[in-house]
Structures are given as C-alpha cells and as structure tokens.
PDB file of C-alpha atoms and ligand atoms in Angstrom:
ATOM      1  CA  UNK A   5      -3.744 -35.906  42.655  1.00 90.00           C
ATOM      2  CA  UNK A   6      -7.644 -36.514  41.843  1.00 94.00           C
ATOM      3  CA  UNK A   7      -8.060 -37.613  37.835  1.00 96.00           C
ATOM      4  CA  UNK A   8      -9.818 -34.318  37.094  1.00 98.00           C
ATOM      5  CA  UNK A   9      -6.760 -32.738  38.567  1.00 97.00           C
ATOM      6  CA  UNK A  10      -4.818 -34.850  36.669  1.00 97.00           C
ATOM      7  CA  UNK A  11      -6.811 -33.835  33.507  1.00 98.00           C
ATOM      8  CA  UNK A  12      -6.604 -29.976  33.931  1.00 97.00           C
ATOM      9  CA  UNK A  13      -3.256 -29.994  34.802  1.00 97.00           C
ATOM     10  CA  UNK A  14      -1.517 -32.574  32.254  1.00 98.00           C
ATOM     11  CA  UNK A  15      -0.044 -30.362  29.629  1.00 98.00           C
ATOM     12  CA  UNK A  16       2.346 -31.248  26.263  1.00 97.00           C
ATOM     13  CA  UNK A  17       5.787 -30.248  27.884  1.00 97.00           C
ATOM     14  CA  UNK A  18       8.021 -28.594  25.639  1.00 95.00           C
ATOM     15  CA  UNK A  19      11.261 -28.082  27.597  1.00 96.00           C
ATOM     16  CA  UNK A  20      12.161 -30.764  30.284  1.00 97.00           C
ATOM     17  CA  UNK A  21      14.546 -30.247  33.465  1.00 96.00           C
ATOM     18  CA  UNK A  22      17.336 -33.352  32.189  1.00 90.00           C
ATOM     19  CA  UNK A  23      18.542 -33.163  36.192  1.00 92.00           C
ATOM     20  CA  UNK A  24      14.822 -35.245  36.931  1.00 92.00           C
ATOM     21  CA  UNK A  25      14.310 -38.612  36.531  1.00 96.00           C
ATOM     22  CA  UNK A  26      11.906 -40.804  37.312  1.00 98.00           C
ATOM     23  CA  UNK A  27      11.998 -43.097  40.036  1.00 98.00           C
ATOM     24  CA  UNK A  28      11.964 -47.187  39.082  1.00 98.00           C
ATOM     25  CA  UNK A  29       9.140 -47.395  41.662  1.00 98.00           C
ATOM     26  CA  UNK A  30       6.886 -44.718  39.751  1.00 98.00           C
ATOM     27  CA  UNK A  31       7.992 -45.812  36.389  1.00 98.00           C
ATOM     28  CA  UNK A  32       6.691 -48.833  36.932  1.00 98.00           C
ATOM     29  CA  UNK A  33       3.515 -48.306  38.601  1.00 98.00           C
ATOM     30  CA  UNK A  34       2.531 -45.984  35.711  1.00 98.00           C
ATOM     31  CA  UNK A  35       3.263 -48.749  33.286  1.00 98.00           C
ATOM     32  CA  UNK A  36       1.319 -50.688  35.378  1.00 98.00           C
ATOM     33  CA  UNK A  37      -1.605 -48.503  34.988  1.00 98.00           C
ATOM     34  CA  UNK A  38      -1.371 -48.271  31.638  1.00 98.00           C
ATOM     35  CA  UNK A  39      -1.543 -52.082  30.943  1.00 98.00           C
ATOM     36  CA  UNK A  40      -5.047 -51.422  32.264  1.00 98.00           C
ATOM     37  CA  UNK A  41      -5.965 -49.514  29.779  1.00 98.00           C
ATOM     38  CA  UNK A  42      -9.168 -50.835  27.476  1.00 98.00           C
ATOM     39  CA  UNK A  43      -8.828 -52.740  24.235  1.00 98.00           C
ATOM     40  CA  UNK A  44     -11.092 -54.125  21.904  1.00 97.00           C
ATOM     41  CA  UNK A  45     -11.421 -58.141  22.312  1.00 97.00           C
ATOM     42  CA  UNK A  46      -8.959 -57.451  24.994  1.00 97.00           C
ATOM     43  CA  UNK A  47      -6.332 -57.556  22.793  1.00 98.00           C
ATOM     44  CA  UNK A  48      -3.683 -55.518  24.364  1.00 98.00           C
ATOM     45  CA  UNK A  49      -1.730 -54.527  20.811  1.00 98.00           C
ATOM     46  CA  UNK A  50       0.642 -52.346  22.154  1.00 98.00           C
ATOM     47  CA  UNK A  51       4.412 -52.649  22.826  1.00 98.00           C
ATOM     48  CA  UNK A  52       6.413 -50.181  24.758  1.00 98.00           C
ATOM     49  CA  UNK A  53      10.066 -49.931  24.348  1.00 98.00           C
ATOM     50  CA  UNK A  54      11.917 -47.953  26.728  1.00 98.00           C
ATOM     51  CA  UNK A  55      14.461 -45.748  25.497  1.00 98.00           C
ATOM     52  CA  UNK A  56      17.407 -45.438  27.945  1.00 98.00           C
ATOM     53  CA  UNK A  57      20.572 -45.840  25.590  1.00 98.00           C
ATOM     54  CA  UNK A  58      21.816 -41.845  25.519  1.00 97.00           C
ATOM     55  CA  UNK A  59      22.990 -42.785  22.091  1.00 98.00           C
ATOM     56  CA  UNK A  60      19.835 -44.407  20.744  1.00 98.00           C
ATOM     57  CA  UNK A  61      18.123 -41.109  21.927  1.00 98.00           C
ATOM     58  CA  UNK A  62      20.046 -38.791  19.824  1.00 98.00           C
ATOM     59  CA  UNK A  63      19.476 -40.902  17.001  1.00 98.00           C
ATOM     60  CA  UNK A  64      15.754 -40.564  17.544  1.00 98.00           C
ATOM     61  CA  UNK A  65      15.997 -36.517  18.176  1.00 98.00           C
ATOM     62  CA  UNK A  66      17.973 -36.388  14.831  1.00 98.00           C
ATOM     63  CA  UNK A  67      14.677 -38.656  13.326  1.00 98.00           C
ATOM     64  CA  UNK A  68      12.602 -35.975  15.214  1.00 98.00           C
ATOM     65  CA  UNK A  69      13.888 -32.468  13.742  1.00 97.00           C
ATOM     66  CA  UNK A  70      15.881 -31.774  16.953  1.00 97.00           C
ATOM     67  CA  UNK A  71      12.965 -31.277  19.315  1.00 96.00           C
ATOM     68  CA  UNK A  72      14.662 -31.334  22.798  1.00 96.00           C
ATOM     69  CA  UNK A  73      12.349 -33.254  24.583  1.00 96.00           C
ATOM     70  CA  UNK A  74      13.199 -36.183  23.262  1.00 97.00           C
ATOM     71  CA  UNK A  75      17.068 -36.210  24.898  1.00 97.00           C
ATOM     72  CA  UNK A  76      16.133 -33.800  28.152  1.00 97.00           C
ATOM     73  CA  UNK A  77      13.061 -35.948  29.314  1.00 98.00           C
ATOM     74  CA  UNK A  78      13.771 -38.510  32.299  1.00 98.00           C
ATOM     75  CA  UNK A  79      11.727 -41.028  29.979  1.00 98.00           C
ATOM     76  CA  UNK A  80      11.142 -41.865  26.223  1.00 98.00           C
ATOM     77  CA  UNK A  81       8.183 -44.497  25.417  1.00 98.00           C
ATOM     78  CA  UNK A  82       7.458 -45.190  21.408  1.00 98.00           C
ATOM     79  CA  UNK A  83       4.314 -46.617  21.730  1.00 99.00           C
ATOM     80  CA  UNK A  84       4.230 -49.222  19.082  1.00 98.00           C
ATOM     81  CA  UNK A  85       1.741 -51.966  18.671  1.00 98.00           C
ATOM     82  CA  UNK A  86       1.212 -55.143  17.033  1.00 98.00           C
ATOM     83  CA  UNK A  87      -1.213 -55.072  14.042  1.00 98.00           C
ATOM     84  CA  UNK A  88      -1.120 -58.871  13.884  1.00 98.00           C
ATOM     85  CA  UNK A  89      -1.878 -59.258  17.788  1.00 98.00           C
ATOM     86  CA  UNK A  90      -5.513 -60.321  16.934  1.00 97.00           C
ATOM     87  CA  UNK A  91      -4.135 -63.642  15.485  1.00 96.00           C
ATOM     88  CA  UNK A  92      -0.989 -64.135  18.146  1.00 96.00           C
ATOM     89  CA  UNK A  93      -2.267 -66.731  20.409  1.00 95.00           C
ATOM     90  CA  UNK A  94      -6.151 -64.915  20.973  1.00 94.00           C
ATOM     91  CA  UNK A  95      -6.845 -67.697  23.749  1.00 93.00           C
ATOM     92  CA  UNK A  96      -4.073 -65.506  26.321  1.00 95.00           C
ATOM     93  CA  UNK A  97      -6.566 -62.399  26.031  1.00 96.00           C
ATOM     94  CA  UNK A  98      -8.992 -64.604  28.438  1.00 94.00           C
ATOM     95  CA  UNK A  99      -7.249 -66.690  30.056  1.00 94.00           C
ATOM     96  CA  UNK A 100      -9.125 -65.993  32.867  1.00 96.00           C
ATOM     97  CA  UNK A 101     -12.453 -66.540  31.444  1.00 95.00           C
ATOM     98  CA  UNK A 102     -14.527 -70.200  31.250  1.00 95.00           C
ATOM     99  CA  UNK A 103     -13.858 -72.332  28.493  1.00 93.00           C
ATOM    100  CA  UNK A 104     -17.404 -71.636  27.117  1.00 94.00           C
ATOM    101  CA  UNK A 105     -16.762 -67.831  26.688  1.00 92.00           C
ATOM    102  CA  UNK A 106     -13.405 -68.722  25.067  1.00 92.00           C
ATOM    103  CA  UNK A 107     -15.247 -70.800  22.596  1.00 93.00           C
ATOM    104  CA  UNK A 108     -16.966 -67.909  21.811  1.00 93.00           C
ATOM    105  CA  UNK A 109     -14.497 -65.182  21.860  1.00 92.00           C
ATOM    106  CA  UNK A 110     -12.052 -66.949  19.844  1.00 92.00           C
ATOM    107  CA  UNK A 111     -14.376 -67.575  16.059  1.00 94.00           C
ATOM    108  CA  UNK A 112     -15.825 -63.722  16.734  1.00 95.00           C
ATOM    109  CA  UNK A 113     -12.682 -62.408  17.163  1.00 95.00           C
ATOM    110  CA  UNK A 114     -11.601 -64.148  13.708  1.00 95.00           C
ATOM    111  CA  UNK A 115     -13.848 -63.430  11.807  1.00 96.00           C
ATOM    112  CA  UNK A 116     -14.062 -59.746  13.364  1.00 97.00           C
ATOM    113  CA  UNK A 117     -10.296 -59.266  12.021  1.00 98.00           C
ATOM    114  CA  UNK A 118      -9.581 -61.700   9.248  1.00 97.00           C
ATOM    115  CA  UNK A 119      -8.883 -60.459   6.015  1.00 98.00           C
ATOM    116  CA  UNK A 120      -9.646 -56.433   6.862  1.00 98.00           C
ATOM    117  CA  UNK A 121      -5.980 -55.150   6.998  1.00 98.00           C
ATOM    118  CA  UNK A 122      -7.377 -51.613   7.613  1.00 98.00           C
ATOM    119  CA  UNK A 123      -9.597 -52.661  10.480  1.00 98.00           C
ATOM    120  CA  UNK A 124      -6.553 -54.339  12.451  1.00 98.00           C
ATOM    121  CA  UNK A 125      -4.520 -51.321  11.815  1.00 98.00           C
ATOM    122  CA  UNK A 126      -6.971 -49.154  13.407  1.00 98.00           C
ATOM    123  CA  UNK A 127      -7.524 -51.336  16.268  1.00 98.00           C
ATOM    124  CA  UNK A 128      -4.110 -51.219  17.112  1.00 98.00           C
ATOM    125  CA  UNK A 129      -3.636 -46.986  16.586  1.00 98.00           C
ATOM    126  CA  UNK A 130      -6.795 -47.347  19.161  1.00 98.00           C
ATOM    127  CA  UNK A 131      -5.184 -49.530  21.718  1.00 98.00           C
ATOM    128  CA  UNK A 132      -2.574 -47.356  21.636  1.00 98.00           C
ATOM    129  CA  UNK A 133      -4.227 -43.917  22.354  1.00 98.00           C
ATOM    130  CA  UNK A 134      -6.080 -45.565  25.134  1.00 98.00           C
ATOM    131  CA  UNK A 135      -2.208 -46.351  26.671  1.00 99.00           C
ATOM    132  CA  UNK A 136      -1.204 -42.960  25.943  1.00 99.00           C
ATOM    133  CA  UNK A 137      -3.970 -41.139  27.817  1.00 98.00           C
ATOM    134  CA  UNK A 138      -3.676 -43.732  30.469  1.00 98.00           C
ATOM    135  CA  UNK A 139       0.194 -42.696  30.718  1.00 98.00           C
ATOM    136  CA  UNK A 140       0.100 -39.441  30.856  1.00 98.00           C
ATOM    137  CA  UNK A 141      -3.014 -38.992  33.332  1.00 98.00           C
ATOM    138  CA  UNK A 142      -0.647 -41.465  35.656  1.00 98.00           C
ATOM    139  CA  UNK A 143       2.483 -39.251  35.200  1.00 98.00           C
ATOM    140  CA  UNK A 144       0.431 -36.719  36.044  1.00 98.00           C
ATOM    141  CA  UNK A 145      -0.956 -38.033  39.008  1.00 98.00           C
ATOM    142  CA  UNK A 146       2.462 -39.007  40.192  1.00 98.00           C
ATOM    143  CA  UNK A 147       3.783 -35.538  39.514  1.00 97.00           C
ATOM    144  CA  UNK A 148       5.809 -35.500  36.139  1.00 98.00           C
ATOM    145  CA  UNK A 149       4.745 -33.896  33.395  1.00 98.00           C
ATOM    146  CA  UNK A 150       4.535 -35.298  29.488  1.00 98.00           C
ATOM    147  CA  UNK A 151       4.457 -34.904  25.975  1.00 98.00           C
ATOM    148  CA  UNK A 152       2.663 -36.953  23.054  1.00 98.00           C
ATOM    149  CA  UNK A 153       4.757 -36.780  19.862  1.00 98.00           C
ATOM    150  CA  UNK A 154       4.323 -37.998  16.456  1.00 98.00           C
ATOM    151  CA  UNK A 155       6.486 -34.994  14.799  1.00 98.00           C
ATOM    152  CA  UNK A 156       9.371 -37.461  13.803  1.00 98.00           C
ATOM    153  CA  UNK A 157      10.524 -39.763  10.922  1.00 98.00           C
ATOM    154  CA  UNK A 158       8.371 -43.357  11.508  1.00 98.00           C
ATOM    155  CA  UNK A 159      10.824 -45.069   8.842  1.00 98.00           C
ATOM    156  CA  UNK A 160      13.868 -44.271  10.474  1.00 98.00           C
ATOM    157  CA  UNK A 161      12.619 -44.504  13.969  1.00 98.00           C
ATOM    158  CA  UNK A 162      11.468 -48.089  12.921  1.00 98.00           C
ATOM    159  CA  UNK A 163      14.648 -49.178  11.834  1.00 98.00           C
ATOM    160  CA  UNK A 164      16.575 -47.633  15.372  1.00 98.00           C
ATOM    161  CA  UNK A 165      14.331 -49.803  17.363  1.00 98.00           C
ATOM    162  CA  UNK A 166      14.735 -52.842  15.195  1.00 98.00           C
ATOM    163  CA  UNK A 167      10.288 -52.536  14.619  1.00 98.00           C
ATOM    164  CA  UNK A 168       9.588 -56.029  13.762  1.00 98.00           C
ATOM    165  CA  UNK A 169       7.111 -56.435  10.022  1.00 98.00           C
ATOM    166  CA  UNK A 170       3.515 -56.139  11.155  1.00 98.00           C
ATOM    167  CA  UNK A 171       4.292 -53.531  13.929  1.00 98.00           C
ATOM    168  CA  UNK A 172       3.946 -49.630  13.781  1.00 98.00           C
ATOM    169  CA  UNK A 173       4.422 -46.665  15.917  1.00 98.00           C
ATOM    170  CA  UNK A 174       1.650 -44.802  16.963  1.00 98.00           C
ATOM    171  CA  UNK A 175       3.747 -42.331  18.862  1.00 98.00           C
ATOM    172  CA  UNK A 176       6.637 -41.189  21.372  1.00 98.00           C
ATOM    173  CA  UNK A 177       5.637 -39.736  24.747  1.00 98.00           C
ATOM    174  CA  UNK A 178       8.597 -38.255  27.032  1.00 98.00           C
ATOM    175  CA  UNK A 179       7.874 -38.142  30.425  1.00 98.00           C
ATOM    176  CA  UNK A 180      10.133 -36.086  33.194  1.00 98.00           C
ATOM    177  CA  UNK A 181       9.474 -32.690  35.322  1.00 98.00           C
ATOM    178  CA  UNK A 182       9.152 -29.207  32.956  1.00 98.00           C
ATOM    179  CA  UNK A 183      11.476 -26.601  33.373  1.00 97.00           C
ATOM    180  CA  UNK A 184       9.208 -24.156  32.472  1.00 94.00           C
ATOM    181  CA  UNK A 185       5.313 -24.020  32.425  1.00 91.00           C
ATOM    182  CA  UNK A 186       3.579 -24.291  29.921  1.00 90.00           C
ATOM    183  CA  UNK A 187       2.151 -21.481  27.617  1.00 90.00           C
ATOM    184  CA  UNK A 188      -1.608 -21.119  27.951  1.00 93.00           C
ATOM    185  CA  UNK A 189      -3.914 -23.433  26.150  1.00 96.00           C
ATOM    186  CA  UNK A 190      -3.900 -22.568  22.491  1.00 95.00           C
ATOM    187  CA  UNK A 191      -7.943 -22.716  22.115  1.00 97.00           C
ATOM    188  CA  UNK A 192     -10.405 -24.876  23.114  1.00 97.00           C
ATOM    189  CA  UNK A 193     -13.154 -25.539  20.910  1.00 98.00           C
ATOM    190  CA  UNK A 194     -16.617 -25.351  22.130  1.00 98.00           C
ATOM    191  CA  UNK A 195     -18.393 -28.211  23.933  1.00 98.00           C
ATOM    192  CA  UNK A 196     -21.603 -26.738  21.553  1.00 97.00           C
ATOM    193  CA  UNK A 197     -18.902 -27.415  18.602  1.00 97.00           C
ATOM    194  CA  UNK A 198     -18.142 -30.412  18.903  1.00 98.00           C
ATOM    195  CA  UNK A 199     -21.059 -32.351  21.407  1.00 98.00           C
ATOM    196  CA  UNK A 200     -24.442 -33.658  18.650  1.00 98.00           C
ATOM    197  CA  UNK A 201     -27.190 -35.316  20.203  1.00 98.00           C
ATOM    198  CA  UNK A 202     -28.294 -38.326  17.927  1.00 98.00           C
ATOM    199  CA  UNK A 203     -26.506 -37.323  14.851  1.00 98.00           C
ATOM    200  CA  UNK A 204     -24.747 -34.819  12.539  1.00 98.00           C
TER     201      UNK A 204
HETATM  202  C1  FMN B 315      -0.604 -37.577  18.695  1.00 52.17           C
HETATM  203  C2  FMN B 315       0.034 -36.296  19.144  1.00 52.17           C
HETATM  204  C3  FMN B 315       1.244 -35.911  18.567  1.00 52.17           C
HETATM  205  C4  FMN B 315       1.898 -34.757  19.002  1.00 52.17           C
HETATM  206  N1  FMN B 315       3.136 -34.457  18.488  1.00 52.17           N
HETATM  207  C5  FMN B 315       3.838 -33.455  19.055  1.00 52.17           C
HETATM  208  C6  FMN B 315       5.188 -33.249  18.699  1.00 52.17           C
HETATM  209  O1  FMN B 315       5.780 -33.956  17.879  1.00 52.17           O
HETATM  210  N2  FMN B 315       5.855 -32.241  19.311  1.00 52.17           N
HETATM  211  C7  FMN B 315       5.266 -31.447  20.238  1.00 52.17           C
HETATM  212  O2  FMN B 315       5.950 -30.551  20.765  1.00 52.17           O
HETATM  213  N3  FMN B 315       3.985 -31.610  20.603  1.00 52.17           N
HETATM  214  C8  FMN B 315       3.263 -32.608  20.046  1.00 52.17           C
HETATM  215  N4  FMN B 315       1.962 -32.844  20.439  1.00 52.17           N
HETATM  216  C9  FMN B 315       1.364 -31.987  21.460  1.00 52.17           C
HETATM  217  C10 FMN B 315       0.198 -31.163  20.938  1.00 52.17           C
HETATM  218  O3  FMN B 315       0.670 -30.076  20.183  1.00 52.17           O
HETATM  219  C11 FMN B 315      -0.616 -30.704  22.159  1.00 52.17           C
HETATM  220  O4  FMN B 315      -1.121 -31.848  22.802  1.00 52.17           O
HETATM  221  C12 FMN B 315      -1.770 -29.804  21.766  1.00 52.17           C
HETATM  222  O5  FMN B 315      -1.298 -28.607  21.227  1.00 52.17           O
HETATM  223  C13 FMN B 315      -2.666 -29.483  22.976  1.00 52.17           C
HETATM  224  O6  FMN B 315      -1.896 -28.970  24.039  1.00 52.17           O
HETATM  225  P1  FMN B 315      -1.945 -29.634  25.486  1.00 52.17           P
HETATM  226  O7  FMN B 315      -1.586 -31.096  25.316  1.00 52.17           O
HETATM  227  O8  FMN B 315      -0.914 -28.893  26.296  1.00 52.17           O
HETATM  228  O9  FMN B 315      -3.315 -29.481  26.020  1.00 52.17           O
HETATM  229  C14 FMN B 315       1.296 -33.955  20.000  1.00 52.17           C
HETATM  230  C15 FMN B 315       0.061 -34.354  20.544  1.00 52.17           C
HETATM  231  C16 FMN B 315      -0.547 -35.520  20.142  1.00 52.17           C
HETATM  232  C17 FMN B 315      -1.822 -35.949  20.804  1.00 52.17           C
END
C-alpha cells in the first residue's frame, strides 16, 4: 500500500477480530520501521514493551475501563520512553559520525537538556508520537489496522510493567485486523482552520 493510502485508510479500531495475529515476520519489520522514526539529537527515547502475557493484558484492560481492544488486538505496544535518555551514554546516538561532530554534539546536547526537566519530558512525549505515527502508517501498509490509546490509568499501568523512575508512558497502540469498519470520520477541521502563513 502507497503512504497516502496508508494515511487515508489508517483508522482508530475499536473492535478487533482476536482470531488475527500478526505474523513475527511483519511484527518485526514494522518495529523496524519505527526505529526509523526522527528524534531530536537523535536520541531515540522511546521503549516499547510488548505485551503478550494474556494475564498481564487483562490487568491493563481493567487499568483501561474495559475497552476491548486492549485483550482482542493481535498486538499491545505501551510506548514508553526514557526522559533521562539525553544523559544515557549521548556518544551511542552517533556512533556513526566522525569524532569531530561528536565533539560537538555531545556539549550542545548538554547544555540543550541539563537542568530543564520540562524540556526533556517533552522531548521524549515527541519521540514518541513520531514512533506512533510511524507504527501505525506501517501496520497499515502491511494490512492491520490500529488504535492509539491513552484512555487508561498511567499509575497502575506503570507499576504492571515494572516502569523504571525517569520513564513514562506516552501511550498504548493495539495493532490486529478490525472486525468491523470503522464509523465515518467524526469531523475534520478545515485546512483554512488550522494552516497560518507567518503567524497567528
Ligand atoms: C493519543 C491518542 C489517544 C487516544 N486514546 C484512545 C482511547 O483510549 N480509546 C479509543 O478508543 N481511542 C483513542 N484514540 C483514538 C481517537 O479517538 C481517534 O484517533 C480520533 O477520534 C480520530 O479518529 P481516527 O484515528 O479514526 O481518524 C486516541 C488517539 C490518540 C492520538
């Protein structure tokens, strides 16, 4: 599927067919994708875990109000990331990259982060939607469908997944086949809304 297929088509899936899974092969060639997904500095804050323990997924549904998708999706992802990531061992964001642009990177990046708590927090809820759009589009493109959630309790779906201090969750996407389509789009705003040309 072409990405502006992708785009049009991608939908937040509501009820998913639990018979559907996804194969290893695709699972891991969207996760692939997604660890192309841009950063700022590079830094890569997120951490996926998995969710394949049937138990472990009820637990989260309970955290989540109930909503179904979370046990009848093939997949659950809580996107989490590391607020902290910007001090982990910077030098591994360009390891690729000559010595002289590491000498660089390394004091900007510092002094970019250091001390603004809000700032890294931000950076990592950004690195984060970049994955997410990323995921979906490449579920898409393989075929499944998806849905981005954040309606669930972040305190107790912390402490299922053992979230280590200076991580959060920026959200859960399940990812499967629908059941049923979904219902139209609610309302678009206008491109005119929403587009300025130099400022508000
Ligand atoms: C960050 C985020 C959180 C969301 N949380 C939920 C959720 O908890 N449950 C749900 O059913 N849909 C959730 N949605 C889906 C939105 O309601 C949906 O994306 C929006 O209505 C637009 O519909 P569309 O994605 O089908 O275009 C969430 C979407 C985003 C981006």
């Amino acid at each position: 599927m072409d990405l502006f297929s992708a785009i049009e088509a991608r939908r937040a899936t509501k009820h998913f067919s639990s018979d559907d899974r996804v194969s290893e092969a695709d699972f891991e060639r969207i996760m692939r994708a997604v660890l192309l997904s841009p950063t700022s500095y590079n830094i890569q804050h997120w951490r996926f875990v998995r969710v394949t323990d049937p138990q472990q997924r009820l637990r989260i549904q309970e955290a989540a109000w109930g909503q179904s998708q979370i046990t009848e999706a093939a997949e659950l992802i809580i996107l989490c990331a590391d607020t902290q990531a910007w001090r982990d061992n910077p030098q591994r964001y360009w390891a690729n990259t000559r010595a002289e642009v590491q000498a660089v990177m390394l004091p900007m990046l510092e002094a970019f982060y250091e001390g603004k708590e809000q700032l890294q927090r931000d950076e990592a809820l950004r690195s984060c939607g970049m994955a997410a759009q990323t995921l979906m589009l490449a579920a898409k493109a393989l075929g499944y469908d998806s849905c981005p959630m954040i309606g669930f309790d972040s305190e107790q779906v912390a402490d299922i997944i053992n979230l280590p201090p200076g991580h959060l969750i920026s959200m859960v996407i399940t990812v499967g086949k629908a059941s049923k389509p979904a219902n139209p789009r609610a309302g678009q705003l206008s491109l005119n809304e929403v587009l300025l040309e130099n400022r508000f």
